PDB file of C-alpha atoms in Angstrom:
ATOM      1  CA  UNK A   1       0.000   0.000   0.000  1.00 63.00           C
ATOM      2  CA  UNK A   2       1.394   3.307  -1.048  1.00 71.00           C
ATOM      3  CA  UNK A   3       1.296   6.509   0.916  1.00 72.00           C
ATOM      4  CA  UNK A   4      -1.553   7.946  -1.148  1.00 77.00           C
ATOM      5  CA  UNK A   5      -3.787   5.061  -0.171  1.00 79.00           C
ATOM      6  CA  UNK A   6      -3.245   5.720   3.502  1.00 81.00           C
ATOM      7  CA  UNK A   7      -4.123   9.366   3.155  1.00 82.00           C
ATOM      8  CA  UNK A   8      -7.974   9.188   3.292  1.00 83.00           C
ATOM      9  CA  UNK A   9      -7.718   6.874   6.286  1.00 86.00           C
ATOM     10  CA  UNK A  10      -5.455   9.300   8.108  1.00 87.00           C
ATOM     11  CA  UNK A  11      -7.771  12.203   7.249  1.00 88.00           C
ATOM     12  CA  UNK A  12     -10.719  10.327   8.702  1.00 89.00           C
ATOM     13  CA  UNK A  13      -8.691   9.503  11.798  1.00 92.00           C
ATOM     14  CA  UNK A  14      -7.801  13.172  12.378  1.00 93.00           C
ATOM     15  CA  UNK A  15     -11.440  14.156  11.839  1.00 93.00           C
ATOM     16  CA  UNK A  16     -12.607  11.665  14.439  1.00 94.00           C
ATOM     17  CA  UNK A  17      -9.911  12.859  16.839  1.00 95.00           C
ATOM     18  CA  UNK A  18     -11.287  16.391  16.506  1.00 94.00           C
ATOM     19  CA  UNK A  19     -14.810  15.045  17.071  1.00 94.00           C
ATOM     20  CA  UNK A  20     -13.633  13.228  20.200  1.00 95.00           C
ATOM     21  CA  UNK A  21     -11.902  16.374  21.512  1.00 95.00           C
ATOM     22  CA  UNK A  22     -15.046  18.455  20.975  1.00 94.00           C
ATOM     23  CA  UNK A  23     -17.375  15.942  22.621  1.00 94.00           C
ATOM     24  CA  UNK A  24     -14.937  15.121  25.419  1.00 95.00           C
ATOM     25  CA  UNK A  25     -14.460  18.773  26.300  1.00 94.00           C
ATOM     26  CA  UNK A  26     -18.219  19.290  26.457  1.00 93.00           C
ATOM     27  CA  UNK A  27     -18.596  16.192  28.625  1.00 93.00           C
ATOM     28  CA  UNK A  28     -15.878  17.473  30.938  1.00 94.00           C
ATOM     29  CA  UNK A  29     -17.801  20.735  31.321  1.00 92.00           C
ATOM     30  CA  UNK A  30     -20.794  18.657  32.397  1.00 90.00           C
ATOM     31  CA  UNK A  31     -18.784  16.618  34.895  1.00 89.00           C
ATOM     32  CA  UNK A  32     -16.304  19.208  36.217  1.00 88.00           C
ATOM     33  CA  UNK A  33     -16.304  20.156  39.868  1.00 88.00           C
ATOM     34  CA  UNK A  34     -14.542  23.505  39.426  1.00 88.00           C
ATOM     35  CA  UNK A  35     -15.709  26.458  37.357  1.00 89.00           C
ATOM     36  CA  UNK A  36     -12.232  27.270  36.049  1.00 90.00           C
ATOM     37  CA  UNK A  37     -11.605  23.664  34.971  1.00 92.00           C
ATOM     38  CA  UNK A  38     -14.971  23.744  33.224  1.00 92.00           C
ATOM     39  CA  UNK A  39     -13.725  26.774  31.282  1.00 93.00           C
ATOM     40  CA  UNK A  40     -10.688  24.749  30.197  1.00 93.00           C
ATOM     41  CA  UNK A  41     -12.983  21.930  29.069  1.00 94.00           C
ATOM     42  CA  UNK A  42     -14.905  24.495  27.063  1.00 94.00           C
ATOM     43  CA  UNK A  43     -11.599  25.591  25.474  1.00 94.00           C
ATOM     44  CA  UNK A  44     -10.949  22.007  24.314  1.00 94.00           C
ATOM     45  CA  UNK A  45     -14.454  21.779  22.930  1.00 95.00           C
ATOM     46  CA  UNK A  46     -14.128  25.041  20.979  1.00 94.00           C
ATOM     47  CA  UNK A  47     -10.797  23.995  19.473  1.00 94.00           C
ATOM     48  CA  UNK A  48     -12.242  20.633  18.448  1.00 95.00           C
ATOM     49  CA  UNK A  49     -15.181  22.360  16.784  1.00 94.00           C
ATOM     50  CA  UNK A  50     -12.731  24.633  14.932  1.00 94.00           C
ATOM     51  CA  UNK A  51     -11.029  21.499  13.582  1.00 94.00           C
ATOM     52  CA  UNK A  52     -14.386  20.116  12.477  1.00 93.00           C
ATOM     53  CA  UNK A  53     -15.023  23.390  10.620  1.00 92.00           C
ATOM     54  CA  UNK A  54     -11.746  22.938   8.743  1.00 91.00           C
ATOM     55  CA  UNK A  55     -12.841  19.455   7.689  1.00 89.00           C
ATOM     56  CA  UNK A  56     -16.203  20.843   6.578  1.00 87.00           C
ATOM     57  CA  UNK A  57     -14.268  23.002   4.146  1.00 84.00           C
ATOM     58  CA  UNK A  58     -14.713  26.428   5.670  1.00 86.00           C
ATOM     59  CA  UNK A  59     -11.374  27.666   6.904  1.00 88.00           C
ATOM     60  CA  UNK A  60     -12.627  31.195   7.436  1.00 90.00           C
ATOM     61  CA  UNK A  61     -15.278  30.050   9.901  1.00 91.00           C
ATOM     62  CA  UNK A  62     -12.651  27.964  11.695  1.00 93.00           C
ATOM     63  CA  UNK A  63     -10.339  30.962  12.036  1.00 93.00           C
ATOM     64  CA  UNK A  64     -13.149  33.167  13.290  1.00 92.00           C
ATOM     65  CA  UNK A  65     -14.208  30.390  15.676  1.00 92.00           C
ATOM     66  CA  UNK A  66     -10.761  30.437  17.237  1.00 94.00           C
ATOM     67  CA  UNK A  67     -10.605  34.240  17.286  1.00 93.00           C
ATOM     68  CA  UNK A  68     -14.119  34.929  18.551  1.00 91.00           C
ATOM     69  CA  UNK A  69     -14.814  31.954  20.796  1.00 92.00           C
ATOM     70  CA  UNK A  70     -11.398  31.141  22.205  1.00 91.00           C
ATOM     71  CA  UNK A  71      -9.975  34.653  22.049  1.00 90.00           C
ATOM     72  CA  UNK A  72     -13.077  36.564  23.009  1.00 89.00           C
ATOM     73  CA  UNK A  73     -15.868  34.637  24.651  1.00 91.00           C
ATOM     74  CA  UNK A  74     -13.726  32.286  26.699  1.00 92.00           C
ATOM     75  CA  UNK A  75     -11.509  35.116  27.970  1.00 92.00           C
ATOM     76  CA  UNK A  76     -14.645  37.043  28.873  1.00 90.00           C
ATOM     77  CA  UNK A  77     -16.008  34.014  30.729  1.00 91.00           C
ATOM     78  CA  UNK A  78     -12.773  33.583  32.689  1.00 91.00           C
ATOM     79  CA  UNK A  79     -12.872  37.297  33.532  1.00 89.00           C
ATOM     80  CA  UNK A  80     -16.435  36.843  34.718  1.00 87.00           C
ATOM     81  CA  UNK A  81     -15.418  33.881  36.882  1.00 87.00           C
ATOM     82  CA  UNK A  82     -12.550  35.849  38.430  1.00 86.00           C
ATOM     83  CA  UNK A  83     -14.561  39.023  38.961  1.00 83.00           C
ATOM     84  CA  UNK A  84     -17.517  37.277  40.527  1.00 78.00           C
ATOM     85  CA  UNK A  85     -15.453  35.157  42.918  1.00 74.00           C
ATOM     86  CA  UNK A  86     -14.767  37.302  45.939  1.00 65.00           C
ATOM     87  CA  UNK A  87     -13.159  36.735  49.269  1.00 63.00           C
ATOM     88  CA  UNK A  88     -16.573  36.850  50.861  1.00 62.00           C
ATOM     89  CA  UNK A  89     -17.661  33.587  49.324  1.00 60.00           C
ATOM     90  CA  UNK A  90     -14.338  31.889  50.031  1.00 62.00           C
ATOM     91  CA  UNK A  91     -13.040  28.848  48.240  1.00 64.00           C
ATOM     92  CA  UNK A  92     -16.465  27.328  47.941  1.00 67.00           C
ATOM     93  CA  UNK A  93     -17.301  29.684  45.110  1.00 69.00           C
ATOM     94  CA  UNK A  94     -15.401  27.768  42.432  1.00 77.00           C
ATOM     95  CA  UNK A  95     -17.230  24.564  43.337  1.00 80.00           C
ATOM     96  CA  UNK A  96     -20.031  23.653  40.961  1.00 80.00           C
ATOM     97  CA  UNK A  97     -23.199  22.232  42.368  1.00 80.00           C
ATOM     98  CA  UNK A  98     -25.514  20.322  40.105  1.00 81.00           C
ATOM     99  CA  UNK A  99     -29.179  19.783  40.512  1.00 82.00           C
ATOM    100  CA  UNK A 100     -30.974  16.723  39.115  1.00 83.00           C
ATOM    101  CA  UNK A 101     -27.908  15.512  37.245  1.00 85.00           C
ATOM    102  CA  UNK A 102     -29.498  12.167  36.434  1.00 89.00           C
ATOM    103  CA  UNK A 103     -32.570  13.848  34.992  1.00 90.00           C
ATOM    104  CA  UNK A 104     -30.400  16.214  32.986  1.00 88.00           C
ATOM    105  CA  UNK A 105     -28.423  13.304  31.569  1.00 89.00           C
ATOM    106  CA  UNK A 106     -31.659  11.468  30.804  1.00 92.00           C
ATOM    107  CA  UNK A 107     -32.933  14.540  28.965  1.00 91.00           C
ATOM    108  CA  UNK A 108     -29.727  14.750  26.938  1.00 91.00           C
ATOM    109  CA  UNK A 109     -29.769  11.048  26.104  1.00 93.00           C
ATOM    110  CA  UNK A 110     -33.433  11.250  25.101  1.00 94.00           C
ATOM    111  CA  UNK A 111     -32.636  14.161  22.785  1.00 92.00           C
ATOM    112  CA  UNK A 112     -29.735  12.188  21.296  1.00 92.00           C
ATOM    113  CA  UNK A 113     -32.036   9.192  20.747  1.00 93.00           C
ATOM    114  CA  UNK A 114     -34.714  11.295  19.037  1.00 93.00           C
ATOM    115  CA  UNK A 115     -32.169  13.029  16.813  1.00 91.00           C
ATOM    116  CA  UNK A 116     -30.541   9.697  15.962  1.00 91.00           C
ATOM    117  CA  UNK A 117     -33.900   8.332  14.826  1.00 92.00           C
ATOM    118  CA  UNK A 118     -34.535  11.455  12.734  1.00 91.00           C
ATOM    119  CA  UNK A 119     -31.054  11.455  11.180  1.00 88.00           C
ATOM    120  CA  UNK A 120     -31.186   7.750  10.365  1.00 87.00           C
ATOM    121  CA  UNK A 121     -34.587   7.978   8.705  1.00 89.00           C
ATOM    122  CA  UNK A 122     -33.899  11.033   6.552  1.00 84.00           C
ATOM    123  CA  UNK A 123     -32.180  10.308   3.273  1.00 80.00           C
ATOM    124  CA  UNK A 124     -30.022  13.179   2.189  1.00 76.00           C
ATOM    125  CA  UNK A 125     -29.996  13.261  -1.581  1.00 73.00           C
ATOM    126  CA  UNK A 126     -27.247  15.535  -2.736  1.00 72.00           C
ATOM    127  CA  UNK A 127     -26.739  15.026  -6.414  1.00 65.00           C
ATOM    128  CA  UNK A 128     -24.739  18.054  -7.289  1.00 64.00           C
ATOM    129  CA  UNK A 129     -21.032  18.435  -7.269  1.00 62.00           C
ATOM    130  CA  UNK A 130     -19.508  20.152  -4.292  1.00 65.00           C
ATOM    131  CA  UNK A 131     -19.096  23.838  -4.943  1.00 63.00           C
ATOM    132  CA  UNK A 132     -15.634  25.245  -4.668  1.00 67.00           C
ATOM    133  CA  UNK A 133     -15.179  27.390  -1.595  1.00 68.00           C
ATOM    134  CA  UNK A 134     -12.648  30.017  -0.885  1.00 77.00           C
ATOM    135  CA  UNK A 135     -12.170  32.877   1.492  1.00 83.00           C
ATOM    136  CA  UNK A 136     -12.332  35.288  -1.452  1.00 86.00           C
ATOM    137  CA  UNK A 137     -15.894  34.165  -2.180  1.00 84.00           C
ATOM    138  CA  UNK A 138     -16.902  34.856   1.403  1.00 87.00           C
ATOM    139  CA  UNK A 139     -15.451  38.352   1.179  1.00 88.00           C
ATOM    140  CA  UNK A 140     -17.321  39.095  -2.040  1.00 88.00           C
ATOM    141  CA  UNK A 141     -20.493  37.647  -0.602  1.00 87.00           C
ATOM    142  CA  UNK A 142     -20.182  39.702   2.593  1.00 87.00           C
ATOM    143  CA  UNK A 143     -19.874  42.886   0.574  1.00 90.00           C
ATOM    144  CA  UNK A 144     -22.588  42.152  -2.005  1.00 90.00           C
ATOM    145  CA  UNK A 145     -25.300  39.591  -1.300  1.00 87.00           C
ATOM    146  CA  UNK A 146     -25.011  39.273   2.450  1.00 87.00           C
ATOM    147  CA  UNK A 147     -24.272  42.901   3.247  1.00 91.00           C
ATOM    148  CA  UNK A 148     -27.474  43.158   5.275  1.00 91.00           C
ATOM    149  CA  UNK A 149     -26.218  40.504   7.687  1.00 89.00           C
ATOM    150  CA  UNK A 150     -22.935  42.388   8.052  1.00 90.00           C
ATOM    151  CA  UNK A 151     -24.650  45.685   8.856  1.00 93.00           C
ATOM    152  CA  UNK A 152     -27.107  43.983  11.199  1.00 93.00           C
ATOM    153  CA  UNK A 153     -24.310  42.302  13.135  1.00 92.00           C
ATOM    154  CA  UNK A 154     -22.404  45.574  13.324  1.00 93.00           C
ATOM    155  CA  UNK A 155     -25.384  47.399  14.814  1.00 95.00           C
ATOM    156  CA  UNK A 156     -26.066  44.489  17.163  1.00 94.00           C
ATOM    157  CA  UNK A 157     -22.484  44.515  18.425  1.00 93.00           C
ATOM    158  CA  UNK A 158     -22.638  48.260  19.005  1.00 94.00           C
ATOM    159  CA  UNK A 159     -25.888  47.924  20.933  1.00 94.00           C
ATOM    160  CA  UNK A 160     -24.467  45.047  22.976  1.00 93.00           C
ATOM    161  CA  UNK A 161     -21.332  47.046  23.823  1.00 91.00           C
ATOM    162  CA  UNK A 162     -23.300  50.096  24.923  1.00 93.00           C
ATOM    163  CA  UNK A 163     -25.782  47.962  26.838  1.00 92.00           C
ATOM    164  CA  UNK A 164     -23.117  45.909  28.609  1.00 90.00           C
ATOM    165  CA  UNK A 165     -21.244  49.055  29.627  1.00 90.00           C
ATOM    166  CA  UNK A 166     -24.457  50.636  30.877  1.00 91.00           C
ATOM    167  CA  UNK A 167     -25.471  47.570  32.864  1.00 88.00           C
ATOM    168  CA  UNK A 168     -22.031  47.013  34.383  1.00 82.00           C
ATOM    169  CA  UNK A 169     -21.424  50.596  35.467  1.00 84.00           C
ATOM    170  CA  UNK A 170     -21.313  51.211  39.173  1.00 78.00           C
ATOM    171  CA  UNK A 171     -24.093  53.297  40.639  1.00 72.00           C
ATOM    172  CA  UNK A 172     -22.809  56.380  42.313  1.00 62.00           C
TER     173      UNK A 172
ATOM    174  CA  UNK B   1     -15.122  14.045   5.170  1.00 57.00           C
ATOM    175  CA  UNK B   2     -17.679  13.841   2.375  1.00 68.00           C
ATOM    176  CA  UNK B   3     -20.358  12.176   4.441  1.00 80.00           C
ATOM    177  CA  UNK B   4     -22.842  14.309   6.308  1.00 85.00           C
ATOM    178  CA  UNK B   5     -23.719  11.866   9.088  1.00 87.00           C
ATOM    179  CA  UNK B   6     -20.634  12.361  11.369  1.00 89.00           C
ATOM    180  CA  UNK B   7     -21.187  16.113  11.448  1.00 91.00           C
ATOM    181  CA  UNK B   8     -24.825  15.638  12.392  1.00 92.00           C
ATOM    182  CA  UNK B   9     -23.882  13.102  15.072  1.00 92.00           C
ATOM    183  CA  UNK B  10     -21.284  15.380  16.670  1.00 93.00           C
ATOM    184  CA  UNK B  11     -23.657  18.311  16.506  1.00 94.00           C
ATOM    185  CA  UNK B  12     -26.413  16.283  18.161  1.00 94.00           C
ATOM    186  CA  UNK B  13     -24.150  15.146  20.978  1.00 94.00           C
ATOM    187  CA  UNK B  14     -22.824  18.669  21.574  1.00 94.00           C
ATOM    188  CA  UNK B  15     -26.335  20.111  21.604  1.00 94.00           C
ATOM    189  CA  UNK B  16     -27.559  17.500  24.080  1.00 94.00           C
ATOM    190  CA  UNK B  17     -24.570  18.053  26.368  1.00 93.00           C
ATOM    191  CA  UNK B  18     -25.129  21.815  26.220  1.00 94.00           C
ATOM    192  CA  UNK B  19     -28.793  21.343  27.085  1.00 93.00           C
ATOM    193  CA  UNK B  20     -27.914  19.052  29.994  1.00 93.00           C
ATOM    194  CA  UNK B  21     -25.364  21.585  31.296  1.00 93.00           C
ATOM    195  CA  UNK B  22     -27.831  24.457  30.999  1.00 92.00           C
ATOM    196  CA  UNK B  23     -30.560  22.523  32.782  1.00 91.00           C
ATOM    197  CA  UNK B  24     -28.589  20.991  35.639  1.00 92.00           C
ATOM    198  CA  UNK B  25     -25.958  23.467  36.780  1.00 88.00           C
ATOM    199  CA  UNK B  26     -26.587  25.735  39.740  1.00 87.00           C
ATOM    200  CA  UNK B  27     -24.273  28.457  38.458  1.00 87.00           C
ATOM    201  CA  UNK B  28     -25.189  31.176  35.990  1.00 89.00           C
ATOM    202  CA  UNK B  29     -21.755  31.199  34.323  1.00 90.00           C
ATOM    203  CA  UNK B  30     -21.947  27.455  33.704  1.00 91.00           C
ATOM    204  CA  UNK B  31     -25.396  27.948  32.190  1.00 91.00           C
ATOM    205  CA  UNK B  32     -23.903  30.484  29.772  1.00 91.00           C
ATOM    206  CA  UNK B  33     -21.251  27.912  28.852  1.00 92.00           C
ATOM    207  CA  UNK B  34     -24.008  25.414  28.047  1.00 93.00           C
ATOM    208  CA  UNK B  35     -25.656  27.995  25.801  1.00 93.00           C
ATOM    209  CA  UNK B  36     -22.365  28.519  23.964  1.00 93.00           C
ATOM    210  CA  UNK B  37     -22.055  24.776  23.392  1.00 93.00           C
ATOM    211  CA  UNK B  38     -25.544  24.648  21.902  1.00 94.00           C
ATOM    212  CA  UNK B  39     -24.774  27.560  19.566  1.00 94.00           C
ATOM    213  CA  UNK B  40     -21.591  25.769  18.519  1.00 93.00           C
ATOM    214  CA  UNK B  41     -23.569  22.640  17.670  1.00 94.00           C
ATOM    215  CA  UNK B  42     -25.891  24.684  15.466  1.00 94.00           C
ATOM    216  CA  UNK B  43     -22.861  26.222  13.743  1.00 94.00           C
ATOM    217  CA  UNK B  44     -21.492  22.773  12.889  1.00 94.00           C
ATOM    218  CA  UNK B  45     -24.777  21.931  11.181  1.00 92.00           C
ATOM    219  CA  UNK B  46     -24.832  25.206   9.247  1.00 92.00           C
ATOM    220  CA  UNK B  47     -21.286  24.754   7.968  1.00 91.00           C
ATOM    221  CA  UNK B  48     -21.747  21.055   7.176  1.00 90.00           C
ATOM    222  CA  UNK B  49     -24.883  21.689   5.118  1.00 89.00           C
ATOM    223  CA  UNK B  50     -23.337  24.690   3.401  1.00 87.00           C
ATOM    224  CA  UNK B  51     -20.866  22.277   1.788  1.00 83.00           C
ATOM    225  CA  UNK B  52     -23.655  21.006  -0.459  1.00 82.00           C
ATOM    226  CA  UNK B  53     -25.075  24.423  -1.272  1.00 79.00           C
ATOM    227  CA  UNK B  54     -24.412  25.797  -4.784  1.00 79.00           C
ATOM    228  CA  UNK B  55     -23.101  28.956  -3.161  1.00 79.00           C
ATOM    229  CA  UNK B  56     -21.680  27.877   0.184  1.00 80.00           C
ATOM    230  CA  UNK B  57     -21.070  31.387   1.448  1.00 84.00           C
ATOM    231  CA  UNK B  58     -24.638  31.656   2.717  1.00 86.00           C
ATOM    232  CA  UNK B  59     -24.267  29.067   5.437  1.00 87.00           C
ATOM    233  CA  UNK B  60     -20.836  30.274   6.457  1.00 89.00           C
ATOM    234  CA  UNK B  61     -21.949  33.888   6.765  1.00 90.00           C
ATOM    235  CA  UNK B  62     -24.882  32.650   8.839  1.00 91.00           C
ATOM    236  CA  UNK B  63     -22.470  30.721  11.083  1.00 92.00           C
ATOM    237  CA  UNK B  64     -20.313  33.809  11.585  1.00 91.00           C
ATOM    238  CA  UNK B  65     -23.429  35.817  12.377  1.00 92.00           C
ATOM    239  CA  UNK B  66     -24.413  33.253  15.011  1.00 93.00           C
ATOM    240  CA  UNK B  67     -20.920  33.554  16.500  1.00 93.00           C
ATOM    241  CA  UNK B  68     -21.151  37.338  16.770  1.00 92.00           C
ATOM    242  CA  UNK B  69     -24.621  37.132  18.283  1.00 92.00           C
ATOM    243  CA  UNK B  70     -23.160  34.704  20.831  1.00 92.00           C
ATOM    244  CA  UNK B  71     -20.352  37.149  21.568  1.00 92.00           C
ATOM    245  CA  UNK B  72     -22.726  40.044  22.220  1.00 93.00           C
ATOM    246  CA  UNK B  73     -24.970  37.748  24.248  1.00 92.00           C
ATOM    247  CA  UNK B  74     -22.091  36.728  26.474  1.00 92.00           C
ATOM    248  CA  UNK B  75     -21.017  40.364  26.979  1.00 91.00           C
ATOM    249  CA  UNK B  76     -24.479  41.459  28.111  1.00 92.00           C
ATOM    250  CA  UNK B  77     -25.049  38.234  30.051  1.00 92.00           C
ATOM    251  CA  UNK B  78     -21.829  38.586  32.008  1.00 91.00           C
ATOM    252  CA  UNK B  79     -22.631  42.202  32.848  1.00 91.00           C
ATOM    253  CA  UNK B  80     -26.007  41.094  34.184  1.00 90.00           C
ATOM    254  CA  UNK B  81     -24.376  38.225  36.105  1.00 90.00           C
ATOM    255  CA  UNK B  82     -21.909  40.609  37.755  1.00 88.00           C
ATOM    256  CA  UNK B  83     -24.811  42.845  38.794  1.00 88.00           C
ATOM    257  CA  UNK B  84     -26.698  39.830  40.161  1.00 87.00           C
ATOM    258  CA  UNK B  85     -23.619  38.737  42.048  1.00 85.00           C
ATOM    259  CA  UNK B  86     -23.327  42.193  43.611  1.00 84.00           C
ATOM    260  CA  UNK B  87     -26.997  42.322  44.558  1.00 83.00           C
ATOM    261  CA  UNK B  88     -27.657  38.794  45.808  1.00 82.00           C
ATOM    262  CA  UNK B  89     -24.076  37.822  46.725  1.00 80.00           C
ATOM    263  CA  UNK B  90     -24.545  34.598  44.797  1.00 79.00           C
ATOM    264  CA  UNK B  91     -24.759  33.327  41.230  1.00 80.00           C
ATOM    265  CA  UNK B  92     -27.056  30.451  42.077  1.00 83.00           C
ATOM    266  CA  UNK B  93     -30.266  30.890  40.068  1.00 83.00           C
ATOM    267  CA  UNK B  94     -32.267  29.208  42.819  1.00 83.00           C
ATOM    268  CA  UNK B  95     -31.483  32.011  45.237  1.00 82.00           C
ATOM    269  CA  UNK B  96     -32.744  34.767  42.954  1.00 82.00           C
ATOM    270  CA  UNK B  97     -36.206  34.627  44.455  1.00 82.00           C
ATOM    271  CA  UNK B  98     -36.931  38.132  45.664  1.00 79.00           C
ATOM    272  CA  UNK B  99     -38.026  40.990  43.478  1.00 76.00           C
ATOM    273  CA  UNK B 100     -37.517  43.821  45.938  1.00 68.00           C
ATOM    274  CA  UNK B 101     -35.237  44.063  48.903  1.00 58.00           C
TER     275      UNK B 101
END
C-alpha cells in the first residue's frame, strides 16, 4: 500500500480525533467540579469544533471560531469567573453544584435518541457536485449579497457594547 | 469528510450536552457555557450543510453571524451576572427569588 492510499484513512482519523476532543471537552464541562476547569474543558471543545469546521471546508469560519470563541468569549467568561469570585464567598465559590444531574443526563440522552432516529430515517440526496469554496468568495459575498447581515451584526455589536457598559457601570 | 452523518452526530451530541449543562448546573456562568455549546452545535450543522449548497457562502456567513450574536450575548449576560452577584451575593439561580429588597 502506497502513501496515497493511507491518506484518506489518516484524514478520517484526524477528523474523528477532533470530534472526540469536541465531545470530550463538552462532557468534561458537564462533569467538572470547578468552574475554572470547566472553562478549560470548554476551550478544548471550541478547538475541536474549529477542527471540524476545517474538515467541513470552511477555513474562514474555523479561524473566526478560534478568534471569537477562544480569544473573546472564553476570555470574557474567565474574567467573569474571576470578577464574581470574591473573598466573601471563600473557596467554595469555584465549586459547581448540580441539581438533578441524572434527569439532565436522561434529557440529553433522550434528545440524542430522538435526533438519531430522525437522522437515520432522513435520506439526504445531494446530487450536485460540491461547490468550490474560498475565502475570497466569502469576502465578495459579505460585501454584495449578504451585506445586510454584516450591517445587522455591526449594529447588534454596538448595541451590545453600549448595553453591557451601561449595565455594568457602578451606581454612584 | 464527504459524508454528512458524522457532522450531524457530533452536533447532536454537543447540543444535548449543552442542554444538559444548561438545565442541571446551579451556576449562571456554567449555564452560559451550556448555551455557547448549543450555539456551537448549530454552527457545525450550518457549515456542514453549506458544503452542499451551490453557493456555500450563505451558510458560512450565517455561522459567523451566530458567533457574533453569541459574543454580544455573552457580553451582556456577564454584565447582568456581575450585577446579580453584587446584589444577591450569589450566582445560584435558585437564590434569585426576591423581586424587591
